XYZ file of C-alpha atoms in Angstrom:
335
model
C 129.977 -17.548 -21.477
C 132.187 -19.326 -23.986
C 133.840 -22.264 -22.255
C 136.931 -21.907 -24.402
C 137.501 -18.419 -22.997
C 138.039 -19.751 -19.460
C 141.555 -20.041 -18.031
C 143.266 -23.418 -18.461
C 143.167 -24.061 -14.713
C 139.366 -23.731 -14.669
C 138.944 -26.000 -17.696
C 141.160 -28.614 -16.074
C 139.167 -28.358 -12.848
C 135.911 -28.920 -14.780
C 137.462 -31.957 -16.472
C 138.150 -33.532 -13.108
C 134.406 -34.077 -12.799
C 133.999 -35.591 -16.283
C 134.415 -39.183 -17.413
C 137.536 -40.076 -19.352
C 135.447 -40.390 -22.533
C 134.094 -36.860 -22.099
C 137.551 -35.470 -21.359
C 138.979 -37.006 -24.533
C 136.027 -35.771 -26.586
C 136.506 -32.259 -25.229
C 140.227 -32.418 -25.914
C 139.576 -33.393 -29.526
C 136.972 -30.675 -30.094
C 139.421 -27.799 -30.488
C 143.081 -26.882 -30.284
C 142.333 -24.621 -27.302
C 140.913 -27.478 -25.231
C 143.641 -29.818 -26.415
C 146.303 -27.390 -25.248
C 144.630 -26.981 -21.852
C 144.013 -30.676 -21.211
C 147.042 -32.396 -22.699
C 149.465 -31.185 -20.071
C 151.529 -33.521 -17.949
C 150.401 -31.866 -14.713
C 146.728 -32.448 -15.543
C 147.169 -36.182 -16.157
C 149.359 -36.553 -13.070
C 146.677 -34.946 -10.919
C 143.922 -37.053 -12.470
C 145.885 -40.256 -11.963
C 146.693 -39.317 -8.374
C 142.982 -39.067 -7.622
C 142.553 -42.660 -8.827
C 145.703 -44.019 -7.185
C 145.568 -42.382 -3.752
C 148.504 -40.141 -4.522
C 151.001 -42.879 -5.413
C 151.883 -44.738 -8.581
C 154.639 -47.361 -8.701
C 157.506 -46.117 -10.819
C 160.942 -47.499 -11.649
C 163.791 -44.965 -11.719
C 165.209 -43.975 -15.112
C 162.055 -44.952 -16.951
C 159.914 -42.586 -18.965
C 156.138 -42.760 -18.512
C 153.425 -41.380 -20.761
C 151.083 -40.332 -17.969
C 148.213 -39.608 -20.322
C 148.277 -43.168 -21.704
C 148.583 -44.614 -18.213
C 145.644 -42.570 -16.935
C 143.403 -43.427 -19.909
C 144.182 -47.139 -19.581
C 143.557 -47.045 -15.827
C 140.133 -45.424 -16.165
C 138.955 -47.448 -19.160
C 139.803 -50.747 -17.468
C 138.245 -49.573 -14.204
C 135.089 -48.751 -16.144
C 134.788 -52.328 -17.364
C 134.088 -53.424 -13.811
C 131.583 -50.790 -12.770
C 128.302 -52.210 -11.511
C 126.400 -50.787 -14.485
C 129.012 -51.754 -17.095
C 127.832 -53.774 -20.107
C 131.031 -55.802 -19.791
C 130.102 -57.230 -16.394
C 127.600 -60.018 -15.892
C 126.766 -60.785 -12.280
C 126.605 -64.503 -11.567
C 125.880 -66.362 -8.356
C 126.720 -69.945 -7.506
C 125.512 -71.887 -4.477
C 128.786 -72.621 -2.699
C 127.019 -73.776 0.497
C 129.179 -71.435 2.524
C 128.979 -67.945 3.949
C 132.760 -67.615 4.087
C 135.016 -65.531 1.867
C 136.623 -67.313 -1.106
C 140.421 -66.932 -1.130
C 141.563 -69.663 -3.508
C 140.435 -70.823 -6.930
C 142.073 -72.721 -9.745
C 140.982 -73.693 -13.251
C 141.965 -77.340 -13.517
C 144.365 -78.848 -16.027
C 143.187 -81.122 -18.868
C 141.193 -83.297 -19.036
C 139.239 -81.268 -16.440
C 139.899 -77.837 -17.940
C 136.216 -76.855 -17.849
C 136.091 -77.097 -14.051
C 137.200 -74.542 -11.459
C 138.138 -75.563 -7.909
C 137.086 -73.115 -5.184
C 138.317 -72.978 -1.583
C 137.010 -70.735 1.200
C 137.830 -69.647 4.731
C 135.567 -72.275 6.213
C 137.624 -75.151 4.783
C 135.080 -75.985 2.064
C 136.345 -77.181 -1.329
C 134.017 -77.216 -4.345
C 134.190 -78.054 -8.046
C 132.175 -75.768 -10.316
C 131.515 -76.251 -14.022
C 132.588 -73.152 -15.952
C 129.925 -73.849 -18.563
C 127.192 -74.049 -15.927
C 128.535 -70.928 -14.238
C 128.424 -68.897 -17.450
C 125.102 -70.053 -18.809
C 122.937 -70.984 -15.831
C 121.350 -68.393 -13.564
C 122.345 -69.981 -10.245
C 124.364 -73.160 -10.860
C 125.175 -75.647 -8.133
C 128.696 -77.031 -7.645
C 129.421 -80.394 -9.219
C 130.958 -81.609 -5.951
C 131.461 -80.107 -2.511
C 133.489 -81.205 0.521
C 132.609 -79.164 3.581
C 135.490 -80.631 5.587
C 138.302 -80.542 3.052
C 140.354 -78.599 5.621
C 139.947 -77.531 9.225
C 140.671 -73.910 8.420
C 141.095 -71.237 5.823
C 142.075 -72.671 2.400
C 144.957 -70.499 1.191
C 145.950 -72.029 -2.146
C 144.919 -74.533 -4.812
C 147.268 -75.932 -7.457
C 146.403 -78.428 -10.161
C 148.040 -80.959 -12.447
C 146.674 -83.700 -14.668
C 144.074 -85.544 -12.610
C 145.113 -84.151 -9.205
C 144.879 -80.956 -7.173
C 146.837 -79.786 -4.128
C 145.291 -77.612 -1.418
C 146.927 -75.837 1.520
C 145.391 -74.281 4.575
C 145.643 -72.375 7.819
C 145.305 -75.787 9.511
C 148.999 -76.444 8.620
C 148.114 -79.142 6.076
C 149.006 -79.905 2.484
C 146.480 -82.258 0.902
C 146.591 -83.792 -2.566
C 143.333 -85.006 -4.114
C 142.667 -87.268 -7.051
C 139.893 -86.172 -9.423
C 137.446 -88.794 -10.628
C 133.935 -89.172 -11.982
C 132.540 -89.357 -8.467
C 134.310 -86.259 -7.168
C 137.683 -86.027 -5.453
C 139.454 -88.300 -2.965
C 142.407 -87.486 -0.736
C 145.561 -89.404 -1.654
C 148.192 -87.526 0.370
C 148.246 -85.427 3.529
C 151.134 -83.846 5.374
C 151.020 -81.552 8.405
C 153.542 -78.800 9.035
C 154.284 -76.501 11.943
C 152.519 -73.408 10.620
C 149.933 -72.231 8.107
C 150.702 -73.187 4.506
C 150.144 -70.165 2.283
C 151.132 -71.193 -1.252
C 151.712 -74.250 -3.412
C 152.483 -75.400 -6.938
C 153.357 -78.543 -8.883
C 156.995 -78.767 -9.985
C 156.475 -81.914 -12.065
C 153.804 -84.646 -12.110
C 154.598 -86.021 -8.628
C 156.284 -83.114 -6.839
C 154.523 -80.331 -4.940
C 156.255 -77.277 -3.452
C 154.751 -75.280 -0.577
C 155.605 -72.134 1.362
C 154.662 -71.562 4.994
C 153.974 -68.834 7.499
C 157.169 -69.609 9.416
C 159.391 -69.069 6.308
C 159.793 -72.701 5.236
C 159.956 -73.993 1.678
C 159.143 -77.697 1.381
C 159.024 -80.167 -1.506
C 156.874 -83.310 -1.329
C 156.571 -86.387 -3.529
C 152.959 -87.384 -2.962
C 153.653 -91.001 -4.016
C 155.604 -91.427 -0.768
C 153.665 -92.454 2.394
C 152.465 -89.552 4.503
C 154.610 -90.651 7.453
C 157.720 -89.665 5.502
C 159.096 -86.149 5.887
C 159.500 -83.688 3.036
C 161.886 -84.687 0.282
C 163.542 -81.250 0.482
C 163.180 -78.231 2.747
C 164.925 -75.022 3.728
C 164.365 -71.754 5.581
C 166.267 -69.425 3.288
C 163.564 -66.741 3.429
C 163.785 -64.613 6.542
C 160.026 -64.130 6.769
C 156.723 -65.610 5.607
C 156.774 -67.236 2.155
C 153.863 -65.590 0.384
C 153.982 -67.013 -3.141
C 155.723 -69.464 -5.430
C 155.382 -70.435 -9.080
C 156.813 -73.192 -11.234
C 157.501 -72.965 -14.986
C 156.152 -76.521 -15.189
C 152.722 -75.483 -13.924
C 152.446 -72.869 -16.656
C 153.325 -75.155 -19.551
C 151.984 -78.548 -18.438
C 148.695 -79.607 -19.975
C 148.587 -76.623 -22.324
C 145.619 -76.509 -24.655
C 147.519 -75.266 -27.719
C 145.571 -72.069 -27.813
C 142.094 -73.508 -27.187
C 139.854 -70.845 -25.756
C 138.011 -72.133 -22.701
C 135.509 -69.318 -23.011
C 134.839 -69.536 -26.735
C 131.104 -69.507 -26.012
C 131.288 -66.641 -23.579
C 128.829 -63.797 -24.056
C 131.304 -61.193 -22.823
C 131.399 -58.020 -24.897
C 135.053 -57.335 -24.132
C 137.463 -57.011 -27.041
C 140.448 -58.776 -25.524
C 142.808 -57.690 -28.285
C 142.039 -54.125 -27.233
C 142.340 -55.128 -23.587
C 145.851 -56.370 -24.220
C 146.707 -53.050 -25.793
C 145.302 -51.136 -22.849
C 146.986 -53.225 -20.182
C 150.304 -52.828 -21.939
C 149.919 -49.120 -21.258
C 148.887 -49.704 -17.673
C 152.064 -51.162 -16.272
C 154.733 -51.186 -18.936
C 156.836 -48.075 -19.321
C 159.443 -47.044 -21.850
C 163.141 -47.128 -21.144
C 165.126 -44.071 -22.089
C 167.818 -46.371 -23.461
C 168.169 -50.029 -24.279
C 167.289 -52.192 -21.249
C 170.096 -53.456 -19.123
C 169.833 -56.329 -16.658
C 169.145 -55.138 -13.131
C 168.906 -58.458 -11.327
C 170.629 -61.782 -11.376
C 167.380 -63.757 -11.708
C 167.920 -66.106 -14.659
C 165.346 -66.733 -17.402
C 163.259 -69.925 -17.099
C 165.325 -72.991 -17.875
C 165.473 -76.671 -17.070
C 167.551 -75.821 -13.979
C 164.918 -73.564 -12.379
C 162.302 -75.714 -10.668
C 160.356 -72.776 -9.229
C 160.497 -69.188 -7.998
C 159.471 -68.020 -4.522
C 158.671 -64.648 -3.008
C 158.477 -63.693 0.640
C 157.478 -60.937 3.013
C 161.210 -60.260 3.268
C 161.095 -58.799 -0.252
C 163.289 -61.531 -1.710
C 162.586 -63.197 -5.050
C 164.482 -66.475 -5.319
C 165.000 -69.029 -8.101
C 165.481 -72.640 -7.026
C 167.389 -75.597 -8.451
C 166.325 -78.773 -6.626
C 169.809 -80.240 -6.970
C 171.197 -77.450 -4.755
C 168.298 -76.613 -2.507
C 170.289 -75.206 0.399
C 170.773 -71.893 -1.436
C 168.852 -70.303 -4.320
C 170.226 -70.479 -7.818
C 169.720 -66.700 -7.907
C 168.031 -64.074 -5.785
C 166.930 -60.472 -5.966
C 166.003 -58.113 -3.152
C 163.166 -55.883 -4.292
C 163.018 -52.180 -3.524
C 160.049 -49.854 -3.440
C 159.998 -46.815 -5.682
C 157.071 -44.443 -5.692
C 156.254 -41.361 -7.702
C 154.445 -39.242 -5.151
C 152.166 -36.493 -6.414
C 151.519 -33.549 -4.140
C 148.751 -31.253 -5.273
C 147.349 -27.971 -4.144
C 144.542 -26.607 -6.261
């Protein structure tokens, strides 16, 4: 039987069992297959199978579902167990606990990654050793860095900050002999996120909705320099513009000797299709969150769905805020 003589519904059903590469090859083989496959309904169904029936979508935006589906499956394929793009590496972390926090350090330690786990162990691992040795050992390990789950690690020049389920913020200096604690402060609940706002200031967010700012040059007996409970629920994340730009390497590639086969220029192209969608018209502002400026010290996000921008000079209320909403494109299928 000639495959091209089958109804479009049957051809589409066959394609559901083919890889994305095979589907595209079949589509390009003839106008008949192209007509059958390049239908919006087909790509919606295929994407729904990968996304459990839901795909985040913003109202009034137009999505090319074929591009989204192709990007989704190609990127997913990079991380298959048998993919040529994935190299499995193992490092002796001296722990059987899950790793929940890691941070590539700022210069001059940019070739080191700090790793924290649920057992309170903090380790420094050389990226070079990790990439080119079969089973590298950490450069340094502290099995009692915290008395509980390490939730976050932030870094600045010569120091790192760690937070934990044990309610503590700890700041460590980095030296030739490892790392030494230089600041510790205990709070009333688990500390879930942290970041440096400038060389001496660290911001943290806690389980009981607090935001706190510390100057680690001040003795540990002193309370936080600033604090508030603007969020109505757990503070889950925060990020400072300073932490993104400080200690930049002017384009130096930390992995210039990597043996990865990925073409990252192509990866950028694919990921732009993954999440970005096209506006029907020129974009209009939908929130009052300002662009990064010297007045915004950091942004925070909470379980309450609020994104807030903070000016340290007026820390009782956010400089701007936005309440997020959930929009889903739900695909119902009966085949």
